[in-house]
Amino acid sequence: MAAIQHYKTKDSQITQIAPLGLLEPQEQHAVLDASGAIRVSLYKALLFIQLAEALKGGVLNLRHSYMYRSLDDYLIPQAAWQGHRDAYLQRADLTAVADGPATLHTMAARLDQQDHQTNQRILAGENPHVHFRKDGTFHVSTPPVEPEDSTPLLGLLPKRRFISLLEVLATVHRFTRFLAAFALWRVQYARAKPADRVFYAGFTAYGCFIGTRKIASISSGISESELESTVNGYFTLDNIHGANDRIVQFMDGLALPQVYRHPDGLLHTSRDGQKGEVAVDALHASYSFKYFGQEQGVSVYTFIDMRHYLPYSLIISAAEHEAHYVIDGLMHNDVVKSAIHSTDTGGYSEILFGAMHLLGFAFAPRIKNFAKCTLYAFHKRREYQQQGYKILPDAYIKTEDITAQWDEMLRFIATIKLKEATASQLFKRLNSHSRQHPLYHARKEFGKIPKLDFLLRYTDILELRQAIEQQLNKGENVNKFARAVSFGNSQEFLYGEKVEMEIAEGSRRLIKIAIICWNYLYLMQKIAEAESEERRQELLMAVRNGSVVTWQHINLHGEYDFSDEKLQDSIGLQAPKILAVNGV
């Protein structure tokens, strides 16, 4: 702060009395020349480096900032929390875990029970998929799960006729009225709402990565000015999310998608990331040679449930930790309510395990080399050895660190549950404090409990491992679907602004959801028209064993015009001029 004050009072001029206390000894030595004078340029560089690190690490905070305020500023105000704690807990549905020690006692009892069951089944030879090595380590094998395949449904969907994307959008709108979600954002200039076809053109321009100017110039029945005014007036994130929600909500009431649910009725969701290049300079994008070579790009995360619904998607920098955003997709969609959520290894952390548990979600990630994870327990290792267990803990859970911060942990979770701030905001700011913030350590320590419970169940239950594989396979299939939809501009985002990228992604998601909805409607009609109960059961079995994320029968690329008019030279090229250029 002394260095900052000096910089401000001297109007950004560094004098020879500038404070050196912020610098490491070797930096202090380097910043002084042979005569003992400060090297001004080097001092400024070191000062700015220190400022950047201090802001990221929470040592310094900004009062007026979206990303770099104090962690406490993002949470429910402390005074309000202390005065109305019970009301906040009730609104956030956290009263059952209000007592920290009692909650830990309950979790410890359940963990001991699962630990006993997992080890006893191994000792009794009832779990043939666990294999121990000579050094005591183990690995778990999982019989492969058949990946999602659209082949069983290809024979049911239209064969010799391709359905245009325009027809799909119009048909789905007829059933769902999703265009009703589009309201003009500046009502003082309200005019008559544009025709439906203009909105369809906007979705195609954004979602297929073609661009509004190009779609207007290559299309008939629509003008560029009409399309631009519609996009500028109606295409907001709230409107597009609302339209997507209307389609998903309509599908949620259909009977056929329920064939994909588990017998227990729990709804399993997952999310999968996909890297996407950006064609223009963008502050939100980042460079990654591994994914983009010399170019820059972003990560698109799409949430999908077991019925192939796509309730949420978001765009983040390709350099950001994706685990921060898992909860955002679960908390900020109002249609699909997940009971179990899966990610791959990059989407999990111990802190996330703890937060998901308190928020009421079962977290079931696919962790690479999970058998090598450090195992924790409430009791000493020797107590488990005395019972003959083969899976043994490596370290002890520090319950005192958790109980000391329990009230702050509840305030943190209540802030997310009541949508006072997004989970990604809180996680990113909390993680920046990781070296010194007691709440970070408490949350990490608490997360070890549900993580261990999951690892024990994952080891013990083959069906759980296979269900996770099946659900994550759906995400891989949806990524292929996304690449097929966004065929324009070499599949690169056309826009540099984050909002426009999110509008493009929202439009692409709407196109995907509309095609899935159309497939469901078509298949339901085929099943209703079945000539016998036996044929009906055959069709249902084909749907259950296939994937409605199928688009081979949809004409995404438009139509070609081979009329005489289009065979004419619209430029007026003259052969002699071309030959002259070539030196002929």
Coordinates of C-alpha atoms in Angstrom, one line a residue:
M1 CA 0.0 0.0 0.0
A2 CA 2.9 2.3 0.6
A3 CA 4.2 1.7 -2.9
I4 CA 0.7 2.3 -4.3
Q5 CA 0.3 5.6 -2.4
H6 CA 3.8 6.7 -3.6
Y7 CA 2.8 5.9 -7.1
K8 CA -0.5 7.9 -6.8
T9 CA 0.9 10.9 -5.0
K10 CA 3.8 11.3 -7.5
D11 CA 1.3 11.1 -10.4
S12 CA 2.8 7.8 -11.6
Q13 CA 6.3 9.1 -11.5
I14 CA 8.8 6.8 -9.6
T15 CA 11.3 8.8 -7.4
Q16 CA 14.4 7.7 -5.6
I17 CA 12.4 7.4 -2.3
A18 CA 10.0 4.8 -3.6
P19 CA 9.3 2.1 -1.1
L20 CA 11.3 -1.1 -1.7
G21 CA 9.6 -3.2 1.0
L22 CA 7.2 -5.0 -1.4
L23 CA 10.2 -6.5 -3.3
E24 CA 12.0 -9.7 -2.5
P25 CA 15.7 -9.3 -1.5
Q26 CA 17.0 -10.4 -5.0
E27 CA 14.5 -8.0 -6.6
Q28 CA 15.7 -5.2 -4.4
H29 CA 19.2 -5.9 -5.4
A30 CA 18.3 -6.0 -9.1
V31 CA 16.3 -2.8 -9.1
L32 CA 19.2 -0.7 -7.9
D33 CA 22.0 0.3 -10.3
A34 CA 25.7 0.5 -9.4
S35 CA 25.2 4.0 -7.9
G36 CA 22.3 2.8 -5.7
A37 CA 19.7 4.6 -7.8
I38 CA 16.3 3.0 -8.6
R39 CA 15.9 1.6 -12.1
V40 CA 12.5 3.2 -12.8
S41 CA 11.3 0.9 -15.6
L42 CA 12.2 -2.3 -13.7
Y43 CA 10.6 -1.0 -10.5
K44 CA 7.4 -0.2 -12.3
A45 CA 7.4 -3.7 -13.9
L46 CA 7.9 -5.4 -10.5
L47 CA 5.3 -3.2 -8.9
F48 CA 2.7 -4.1 -11.5
I49 CA 3.6 -7.8 -11.2
Q50 CA 3.1 -7.6 -7.5
L51 CA -0.2 -5.8 -7.9
A52 CA -1.5 -8.4 -10.4
E53 CA -0.6 -11.3 -8.0
A54 CA -2.0 -9.5 -5.0
L55 CA -5.4 -8.9 -6.8
K56 CA -5.6 -12.5 -7.9
G57 CA -4.6 -13.8 -4.5
G58 CA -7.1 -11.7 -2.5
V59 CA -4.3 -9.7 -0.8
L60 CA -5.7 -6.6 -2.4
N61 CA -9.4 -6.1 -3.2
L62 CA -11.2 -3.6 -5.4
R63 CA -14.4 -2.0 -4.1
H64 CA -15.8 -1.5 -7.6
S65 CA -15.1 -4.7 -9.5
Y66 CA -16.9 -7.8 -10.8
M67 CA -14.0 -10.2 -10.2
Y68 CA -11.7 -8.7 -7.6
R69 CA -13.8 -7.6 -4.7
S70 CA -13.4 -9.1 -1.2
L71 CA -14.9 -12.6 -0.9
D72 CA -17.1 -11.2 1.9
D73 CA -18.6 -8.7 -0.5
Y74 CA -20.0 -11.5 -2.6
L75 CA -21.6 -13.4 0.3
I76 CA -24.9 -12.6 2.1
P77 CA -23.9 -9.5 4.3
Q78 CA -22.6 -10.6 7.6
A79 CA -24.9 -8.4 9.6
A80 CA -28.0 -9.7 7.7
W81 CA -26.8 -13.3 8.2
Q82 CA -26.3 -12.9 11.9
G83 CA -29.7 -11.2 12.4
H84 CA -31.7 -13.5 10.2
R85 CA -29.7 -16.7 10.1
D86 CA -32.6 -19.1 10.7
A87 CA -34.7 -17.4 8.0
Y88 CA -31.9 -17.7 5.5
L89 CA -31.3 -21.4 6.3
Q90 CA -35.0 -22.1 5.9
R91 CA -35.2 -20.3 2.6
A92 CA -32.1 -22.2 1.4
D93 CA -33.4 -25.5 2.7
L94 CA -30.3 -25.9 4.9
T95 CA -32.0 -26.3 8.3
A96 CA -31.2 -30.1 8.3
V97 CA -27.4 -29.3 8.3
A98 CA -27.5 -26.2 10.6
D99 CA -25.8 -28.1 13.4
G100 CA -22.2 -28.7 12.2
P101 CA -21.1 -31.4 14.7
A102 CA -24.4 -33.3 14.4
T103 CA -24.1 -33.2 10.6
L104 CA -20.5 -34.6 10.7
H105 CA -21.6 -37.3 13.1
T106 CA -24.4 -38.4 10.7
M107 CA -22.0 -38.4 7.7
A108 CA -19.4 -40.3 9.7
A109 CA -21.9 -43.0 10.5
R110 CA -23.0 -43.4 6.9
L111 CA -19.3 -43.4 5.8
D112 CA -18.5 -46.2 8.2
Q113 CA -21.4 -48.2 6.9
Q114 CA -20.4 -47.8 3.3
D115 CA -16.8 -48.6 4.2
H116 CA -17.9 -51.8 5.9
Q117 CA -20.1 -52.8 3.0
T118 CA -17.5 -52.2 0.3
N119 CA -14.7 -54.0 2.2
Q120 CA -16.9 -57.0 3.3
R121 CA -18.0 -57.6 -0.3
I122 CA -14.4 -57.6 -1.4
L123 CA -13.4 -60.0 1.4
A124 CA -16.3 -62.3 0.6
G125 CA -15.4 -62.4 -3.1
E126 CA -18.6 -60.7 -4.1
N127 CA -16.9 -57.9 -6.0
P128 CA -14.8 -59.6 -8.8
H129 CA -13.9 -56.3 -10.4
V130 CA -11.5 -55.1 -7.7
H131 CA -7.9 -56.4 -8.2
F132 CA -5.2 -55.8 -5.6
R133 CA -1.5 -55.6 -6.5
K134 CA 1.4 -56.9 -4.4
D135 CA 2.1 -53.4 -3.0
G136 CA -1.4 -53.1 -1.6
T137 CA -2.7 -50.8 -4.2
F138 CA -5.7 -51.8 -6.3
H139 CA -7.6 -51.1 -9.5
V140 CA -11.2 -51.5 -10.5
S141 CA -12.3 -52.9 -13.9
T142 CA -15.6 -52.0 -15.5
P143 CA -17.1 -54.0 -18.3
P144 CA -17.4 -51.7 -21.3
V145 CA -20.7 -50.0 -21.9
E146 CA -22.0 -49.8 -25.4
P147 CA -21.7 -46.2 -26.6
E148 CA -24.8 -44.3 -27.7
D149 CA -25.8 -45.3 -31.2
S150 CA -28.4 -43.7 -33.4
T151 CA -28.5 -46.8 -35.7
P152 CA -31.6 -48.4 -34.0
L153 CA -33.6 -45.3 -34.8
L154 CA -32.4 -44.6 -38.3
G155 CA -34.9 -47.1 -39.7
L156 CA -37.7 -45.3 -37.9
L157 CA -36.9 -41.7 -38.9
P158 CA -37.5 -40.4 -42.4
K159 CA -35.3 -42.1 -45.0
R160 CA -35.8 -40.8 -48.5
R161 CA -36.9 -37.4 -47.4
F162 CA -34.8 -34.7 -45.7
I163 CA -36.6 -32.4 -43.3
S164 CA -35.4 -28.8 -43.6
L165 CA -34.2 -26.9 -40.5
L166 CA -36.8 -24.3 -41.2
E167 CA -39.6 -26.9 -41.1
V168 CA -38.2 -28.3 -37.8
L169 CA -38.2 -24.8 -36.1
A170 CA -41.7 -24.0 -37.4
T171 CA -43.1 -27.3 -36.3
V172 CA -41.6 -27.2 -32.9
H173 CA -42.8 -23.6 -32.4
R174 CA -46.3 -24.8 -33.3
F175 CA -46.2 -27.2 -30.4
T176 CA -44.2 -25.1 -27.9
R177 CA -44.8 -21.4 -28.8
F178 CA -41.1 -20.8 -27.9
L179 CA -41.1 -17.5 -29.9
A180 CA -43.4 -16.1 -27.2
A181 CA -40.3 -15.8 -25.0
F182 CA -38.9 -13.1 -27.3
A183 CA -39.9 -9.6 -26.1
L184 CA -38.5 -6.4 -27.4
W185 CA -35.9 -5.1 -24.9
R186 CA -36.5 -1.4 -25.7
V187 CA -40.3 -1.1 -25.5
Q188 CA -40.3 2.7 -26.1
Y189 CA -39.5 1.9 -29.8
A190 CA -41.9 -1.0 -30.0
R191 CA -43.2 -1.9 -33.4
A192 CA -45.2 -4.9 -34.7
K193 CA -43.3 -8.1 -33.9
P194 CA -41.5 -9.4 -36.9
A195 CA -42.6 -12.5 -38.8
D196 CA -41.6 -15.9 -37.4
R197 CA -39.4 -16.6 -40.4
V198 CA -37.1 -13.7 -39.4
F199 CA -36.5 -15.2 -36.0
Y200 CA -35.7 -18.6 -37.7
A201 CA -33.2 -16.8 -39.9
G202 CA -31.6 -15.3 -36.9
F203 CA -31.2 -18.6 -35.2
T204 CA -29.7 -20.1 -38.3
A205 CA -27.3 -17.1 -38.7
Y206 CA -26.1 -17.3 -35.2
G207 CA -26.4 -21.0 -34.4
C208 CA -24.9 -22.3 -37.6
F209 CA -22.1 -19.8 -37.5
I210 CA -23.1 -18.3 -40.9
G211 CA -23.6 -14.7 -39.8
T212 CA -26.6 -12.4 -40.3
R213 CA -25.2 -10.5 -43.3
K214 CA -24.4 -13.7 -45.2
I215 CA -27.7 -15.4 -44.3
A216 CA -29.6 -12.4 -45.6
S217 CA -27.7 -12.2 -48.8
I218 CA -28.0 -15.9 -49.7
S219 CA -31.7 -16.2 -48.7
S220 CA -35.0 -15.3 -50.3
G221 CA -38.0 -13.9 -48.5
I222 CA -36.0 -11.9 -46.0
S223 CA -34.0 -8.6 -46.1
E224 CA -30.8 -7.7 -44.3
S225 CA -32.3 -4.7 -42.6
E226 CA -35.3 -6.6 -41.3
L227 CA -33.0 -9.4 -40.0
E228 CA -30.6 -6.9 -38.3
S229 CA -33.3 -5.0 -36.6
T230 CA -34.9 -8.2 -35.3
V231 CA -31.6 -9.5 -34.0
N232 CA -30.7 -6.2 -32.4
G233 CA -34.1 -5.8 -30.8
Y234 CA -35.0 -9.3 -29.7
F235 CA -31.9 -11.5 -29.4
T236 CA -31.0 -11.1 -25.8
L237 CA -29.6 -13.9 -23.5
D238 CA -32.8 -13.8 -21.4
N239 CA -35.0 -14.2 -24.4
I240 CA -33.0 -17.1 -25.9
H241 CA -32.7 -18.9 -22.6
G242 CA -36.5 -18.5 -22.1
A243 CA -37.1 -20.0 -25.6
N244 CA -34.9 -22.9 -24.8
D245 CA -36.6 -23.5 -21.5
R246 CA -40.0 -23.5 -23.2
I247 CA -39.0 -26.3 -25.5
V248 CA -37.4 -28.3 -22.7
Q249 CA -40.4 -27.8 -20.5
F250 CA -42.7 -29.1 -23.3
M251 CA -40.5 -32.2 -23.7
D252 CA -40.6 -32.7 -20.0
G253 CA -44.3 -33.4 -20.3
L254 CA -43.9 -36.0 -23.0
A255 CA -44.2 -39.7 -22.1
L256 CA -41.7 -41.1 -24.6
P257 CA -38.5 -39.5 -23.1
Q258 CA -39.2 -41.3 -19.8
V259 CA -38.0 -44.6 -21.4
Y260 CA -34.4 -43.3 -20.7
R261 CA -35.0 -42.8 -17.0
H262 CA -33.5 -45.2 -14.4
P263 CA -36.0 -47.5 -12.6
D264 CA -35.4 -45.5 -9.4
G265 CA -36.7 -42.4 -11.1
L266 CA -33.7 -40.3 -10.3
L267 CA -32.6 -37.8 -13.0
H268 CA -29.0 -38.2 -14.0
T269 CA -27.3 -35.2 -15.7
S270 CA -23.8 -34.5 -16.9
R271 CA -21.9 -31.8 -18.7
D272 CA -19.2 -32.0 -21.3
G273 CA -16.8 -29.4 -22.6
Q274 CA -16.0 -28.6 -26.2
K275 CA -13.2 -26.3 -27.4
G276 CA -14.1 -23.7 -30.1
E277 CA -11.9 -21.4 -32.0
V278 CA -12.7 -17.7 -32.2
A279 CA -12.3 -16.0 -35.6
V280 CA -11.7 -12.5 -34.2
D281 CA -9.7 -11.1 -31.3
A282 CA -11.7 -11.6 -28.1
L283 CA -10.8 -10.7 -24.5
H284 CA -12.8 -13.7 -23.2
A285 CA -10.8 -16.1 -25.4
S286 CA -7.3 -17.5 -24.6
Y287 CA -4.5 -19.1 -26.5
S288 CA -3.9 -22.9 -26.3
F289 CA -1.4 -24.5 -28.7
K290 CA -2.8 -27.9 -27.7
Y291 CA -6.3 -27.1 -28.9
F292 CA -6.0 -24.1 -31.2
G293 CA -2.4 -24.0 -32.5
Q294 CA -1.5 -20.4 -33.0
E295 CA -5.1 -19.2 -32.6
Q296 CA -7.3 -18.5 -29.6
G297 CA -10.5 -20.0 -28.4
V298 CA -13.1 -20.7 -25.7
S299 CA -14.6 -23.6 -24.0
V300 CA -18.3 -24.4 -24.5
Y301 CA -19.9 -26.4 -21.7
T302 CA -23.3 -28.1 -22.4
F303 CA -25.4 -29.8 -19.7
I304 CA -27.4 -32.8 -20.8
D305 CA -29.7 -35.1 -18.9
M306 CA -30.4 -38.8 -19.4
R307 CA -33.4 -38.0 -21.7
H308 CA -31.1 -36.0 -24.0
Y309 CA -32.5 -32.7 -22.9
L310 CA -30.0 -29.8 -23.1
P311 CA -31.1 -27.5 -20.2
Y312 CA -28.1 -25.1 -20.0
S313 CA -24.9 -24.1 -21.7
L314 CA -22.2 -21.6 -21.0
I315 CA -19.0 -20.2 -22.5
I316 CA -15.8 -19.7 -20.5
S317 CA -12.2 -19.0 -21.3
A318 CA -10.3 -22.1 -22.4
A319 CA -7.8 -21.4 -19.6
E320 CA -10.3 -21.5 -16.8
H321 CA -10.8 -24.3 -14.4
E322 CA -14.1 -25.9 -15.5
A323 CA -15.0 -27.3 -12.0
H324 CA -15.9 -23.7 -11.0
Y325 CA -18.9 -23.7 -13.4
V326 CA -20.5 -27.1 -12.7
I327 CA -22.9 -25.7 -10.1
D328 CA -23.9 -22.8 -12.3
G329 CA -25.6 -25.1 -14.8
L330 CA -27.4 -27.0 -12.0
M331 CA -28.7 -23.9 -10.2
H332 CA -29.5 -21.6 -13.1
N333 CA -31.9 -23.7 -15.1
D334 CA -35.5 -23.8 -13.9
V335 CA -36.7 -26.8 -15.8
V336 CA -34.4 -29.9 -15.3
K337 CA -33.8 -30.7 -11.7
S338 CA -30.9 -33.0 -11.4
A339 CA -30.5 -35.6 -8.7
I340 CA -27.1 -37.0 -9.8
H341 CA -24.5 -35.1 -11.8
S342 CA -21.4 -36.5 -13.6
T343 CA -18.4 -34.9 -15.1
D344 CA -15.0 -36.1 -16.3
T345 CA -11.8 -35.7 -14.2
G346 CA -11.3 -32.0 -15.2
G347 CA -14.7 -31.1 -13.7
Y348 CA -14.3 -32.2 -10.1
S349 CA -12.5 -31.0 -7.0
E350 CA -12.8 -31.8 -3.3
I351 CA -14.4 -28.4 -2.6
L352 CA -17.0 -29.1 -5.3
F353 CA -17.8 -32.4 -3.7
G354 CA -18.6 -30.7 -0.4
A355 CA -20.7 -27.9 -2.0
M356 CA -22.7 -30.4 -4.1
H357 CA -23.5 -32.4 -1.0
L358 CA -24.8 -29.4 0.9
L359 CA -26.8 -28.2 -2.2
G360 CA -28.5 -31.5 -2.4
F361 CA -26.9 -33.0 -5.5
A362 CA -25.2 -36.4 -5.7
F363 CA -21.9 -35.8 -7.4
A364 CA -20.6 -38.7 -9.4
P365 CA -17.6 -37.8 -11.6
R366 CA -15.5 -40.2 -13.6
I367 CA -12.1 -39.8 -12.0
K368 CA -9.0 -40.9 -14.0
N369 CA -6.9 -43.3 -11.9
F370 CA -9.4 -42.9 -9.0
A371 CA -7.9 -45.8 -7.1
K372 CA -4.7 -43.7 -6.6
C373 CA -6.7 -40.9 -4.9
T374 CA -5.8 -40.2 -1.3
L375 CA -8.4 -41.8 1.0
Y376 CA -9.4 -40.1 4.2
A377 CA -11.3 -41.3 7.3
F378 CA -12.6 -40.2 10.7
H379 CA -10.6 -42.9 12.5
K380 CA -7.0 -44.0 12.5
R381 CA -5.8 -46.4 9.9
R382 CA -5.0 -49.1 12.4
E383 CA -8.7 -49.3 13.4
Y384 CA -9.6 -50.4 9.8
Q385 CA -6.6 -52.8 9.6
Q386 CA -7.9 -54.5 12.8
Q387 CA -11.2 -55.2 11.0
G388 CA -9.3 -56.8 8.1
Y389 CA -10.3 -54.1 5.6
K390 CA -8.3 -54.2 2.3
I391 CA -9.1 -50.6 1.3
L392 CA -7.5 -48.4 3.9
P393 CA -7.4 -44.7 4.5
D394 CA -4.2 -42.7 4.0
A395 CA -4.9 -39.7 6.2
Y396 CA -7.3 -38.3 8.9
I397 CA -10.1 -35.8 8.4
K398 CA -9.5 -32.7 10.5
T399 CA -13.0 -32.2 11.8
E400 CA -11.9 -29.3 14.0
D401 CA -11.1 -27.2 10.9
I402 CA -14.6 -27.9 9.5
T403 CA -16.6 -27.1 12.7
A404 CA -14.7 -23.9 13.3
Q405 CA -15.9 -22.6 9.9
W406 CA -19.3 -24.3 9.8
D407 CA -21.3 -21.1 10.0
E408 CA -19.3 -19.4 7.2
M409 CA -19.7 -22.6 5.1
L410 CA -23.5 -22.3 5.5
R411 CA -23.4 -18.6 4.6
F412 CA -21.4 -19.6 1.5
I413 CA -23.8 -22.3 0.4
A414 CA -26.9 -20.1 1.2
T415 CA -25.5 -17.4 -1.0
I416 CA -25.4 -19.9 -3.9
K417 CA -28.7 -21.5 -3.1
L418 CA -30.5 -18.2 -2.9
K419 CA -28.7 -16.9 -6.1
E420 CA -27.2 -13.9 -4.4
A421 CA -24.0 -14.8 -6.4
T422 CA -23.0 -17.5 -8.8
A423 CA -21.0 -20.4 -7.6
S424 CA -18.3 -19.7 -10.2
Q425 CA -17.8 -16.2 -8.8
L426 CA -17.5 -17.5 -5.3
F427 CA -15.2 -20.5 -6.1
K428 CA -12.8 -18.4 -8.2
R429 CA -12.5 -15.8 -5.5
L430 CA -12.2 -18.3 -2.7
N431 CA -9.6 -20.3 -4.6
S432 CA -7.5 -17.2 -5.0
H433 CA -7.2 -17.2 -1.1
S434 CA -6.2 -20.8 -0.9
R435 CA -2.9 -20.2 0.9
Q436 CA -4.3 -18.4 3.8
H437 CA -8.1 -18.4 3.9
P438 CA -9.5 -20.7 6.7
L439 CA -12.8 -21.1 4.8
Y440 CA -11.0 -22.6 1.8
H441 CA -9.3 -25.2 4.1
A442 CA -12.5 -26.0 5.8
R443 CA -14.4 -26.5 2.6
K444 CA -11.7 -28.7 1.2
E445 CA -11.5 -30.7 4.3
F446 CA -15.3 -31.2 4.3
G447 CA -15.3 -32.2 0.7
K448 CA -13.2 -35.2 1.5
I449 CA -16.1 -36.8 3.3
P450 CA -18.6 -37.1 0.4
K451 CA -15.7 -37.7 -2.0
L452 CA -14.7 -40.8 0.0
D453 CA -18.3 -42.0 0.3
F454 CA -18.5 -41.7 -3.5
L455 CA -15.2 -43.6 -4.1
L456 CA -16.3 -46.4 -1.9
R457 CA -19.7 -46.7 -3.7
Y458 CA -18.0 -46.4 -7.1
T459 CA -15.7 -49.3 -6.1
D460 CA -18.6 -51.4 -4.9
I461 CA -21.3 -50.8 -7.4
L462 CA -20.8 -51.8 -11.0
E463 CA -24.1 -50.3 -12.1
L464 CA -23.0 -46.9 -10.8
R465 CA -19.8 -47.0 -12.8
Q466 CA -21.7 -48.0 -15.9
A467 CA -24.4 -45.4 -15.4
I468 CA -21.7 -42.7 -15.2
E469 CA -20.1 -44.0 -18.4
Q470 CA -23.4 -44.1 -20.2
Q471 CA -24.3 -40.5 -19.2
L472 CA -20.9 -39.1 -20.2
N473 CA -21.2 -40.8 -23.5
K474 CA -24.3 -38.7 -24.2
G475 CA -22.1 -35.6 -23.9
E476 CA -19.7 -36.9 -26.5
N477 CA -22.6 -37.5 -28.9
V478 CA -24.0 -34.0 -28.3
N479 CA -20.5 -32.5 -29.1
K480 CA -20.7 -34.3 -32.5
F481 CA -24.2 -32.8 -32.9
A482 CA -22.9 -29.3 -32.2
R483 CA -20.2 -29.6 -34.8
A484 CA -22.7 -30.7 -37.4
V485 CA -25.0 -27.7 -36.6
S486 CA -22.3 -25.0 -36.5
F487 CA -20.9 -25.9 -40.0
G488 CA -20.4 -22.3 -41.1
N489 CA -17.2 -20.2 -40.9
S490 CA -15.0 -23.3 -40.3
Q491 CA -16.9 -23.8 -37.0
E492 CA -15.3 -20.7 -35.6
F493 CA -17.2 -18.1 -33.5
L494 CA -17.7 -15.0 -35.5
Y495 CA -17.9 -12.6 -32.6
G496 CA -15.4 -11.4 -30.0
E497 CA -17.9 -10.0 -27.4
K498 CA -18.8 -12.6 -24.7
V499 CA -22.5 -11.7 -24.9
E500 CA -22.6 -12.3 -28.7
M501 CA -20.7 -15.6 -28.3
E502 CA -23.3 -16.7 -25.7
I503 CA -26.1 -15.6 -28.1
A504 CA -24.6 -17.7 -30.8
E505 CA -24.2 -20.7 -28.4
G506 CA -27.8 -20.2 -27.2
S507 CA -29.1 -20.2 -30.8
R508 CA -27.1 -23.4 -31.5
R509 CA -28.5 -25.0 -28.4
L510 CA -32.0 -24.0 -29.5
I511 CA -31.5 -25.6 -32.9
K512 CA -30.3 -28.8 -31.3
I513 CA -33.1 -28.9 -28.8
A514 CA -35.6 -28.3 -31.6
I515 CA -34.3 -31.2 -33.6
I516 CA -34.4 -33.5 -30.6
C517 CA -38.0 -32.4 -29.8
W518 CA -39.0 -33.0 -33.5
N519 CA -37.5 -36.5 -33.3
Y520 CA -39.5 -37.2 -30.2
L521 CA -42.7 -36.0 -31.8
Y522 CA -42.1 -38.0 -34.9
L523 CA -41.3 -41.2 -33.0
M524 CA -44.3 -40.8 -30.7
Q525 CA -46.5 -40.6 -33.8
K526 CA -44.9 -43.7 -35.3
I527 CA -45.5 -45.6 -32.1
A528 CA -49.1 -44.4 -31.9
E529 CA -49.7 -45.6 -35.4
A530 CA -48.2 -49.1 -34.7
E531 CA -50.5 -51.8 -36.1
S532 CA -50.1 -54.1 -33.1
E533 CA -48.9 -54.1 -29.5
E534 CA -46.0 -56.3 -30.5
R535 CA -44.9 -53.7 -33.1
R536 CA -45.3 -51.0 -30.5
Q537 CA -43.0 -52.7 -28.1
E538 CA -40.5 -53.2 -30.8
L539 CA -40.5 -49.5 -31.5
L540 CA -40.2 -48.6 -27.8
M541 CA -37.2 -51.0 -27.5
A542 CA -35.6 -49.3 -30.6
V543 CA -36.0 -45.9 -28.9
R544 CA -34.6 -47.2 -25.6
N545 CA -31.6 -48.8 -27.2
G546 CA -30.9 -45.8 -29.5
S547 CA -30.3 -42.1 -29.3
V548 CA -32.7 -39.3 -30.3
V549 CA -29.7 -37.1 -30.8
T550 CA -29.8 -38.0 -34.5
W551 CA -29.7 -35.4 -37.3
Q552 CA -28.9 -37.4 -40.5
H553 CA -32.4 -36.8 -41.7
I554 CA -32.3 -33.0 -41.2
N555 CA -31.1 -30.7 -44.0
L556 CA -29.0 -28.3 -42.0
H557 CA -27.3 -26.8 -45.1
G558 CA -30.2 -25.3 -47.0
E559 CA -31.2 -25.9 -50.6
Y560 CA -29.4 -25.3 -53.9
D561 CA -31.0 -23.4 -56.7
F562 CA -30.3 -24.8 -60.2
S563 CA -32.7 -22.6 -62.0
D564 CA -31.6 -20.9 -65.3
E565 CA -31.5 -17.5 -63.5
K566 CA -28.8 -18.8 -61.1
L567 CA -26.7 -20.0 -64.0
Q568 CA -26.2 -16.5 -65.3
D569 CA -23.0 -14.5 -64.5
S570 CA -24.1 -11.9 -61.9
I571 CA -20.7 -10.1 -62.0
G572 CA -20.2 -9.5 -65.7
L573 CA -16.8 -11.0 -66.0
Q574 CA -15.1 -10.5 -69.3
A575 CA -12.7 -13.1 -70.7
P576 CA -10.2 -10.7 -72.4
K577 CA -9.4 -8.9 -69.1
I578 CA -8.8 -12.1 -67.3
L579 CA -6.5 -13.4 -70.0
A580 CA -4.5 -10.1 -69.9
V581 CA -3.9 -10.5 -66.3
N582 CA -2.4 -13.9 -66.9
G583 CA 0.0 -12.5 -69.5
V584 CA -1.7 -14.1 -72.5

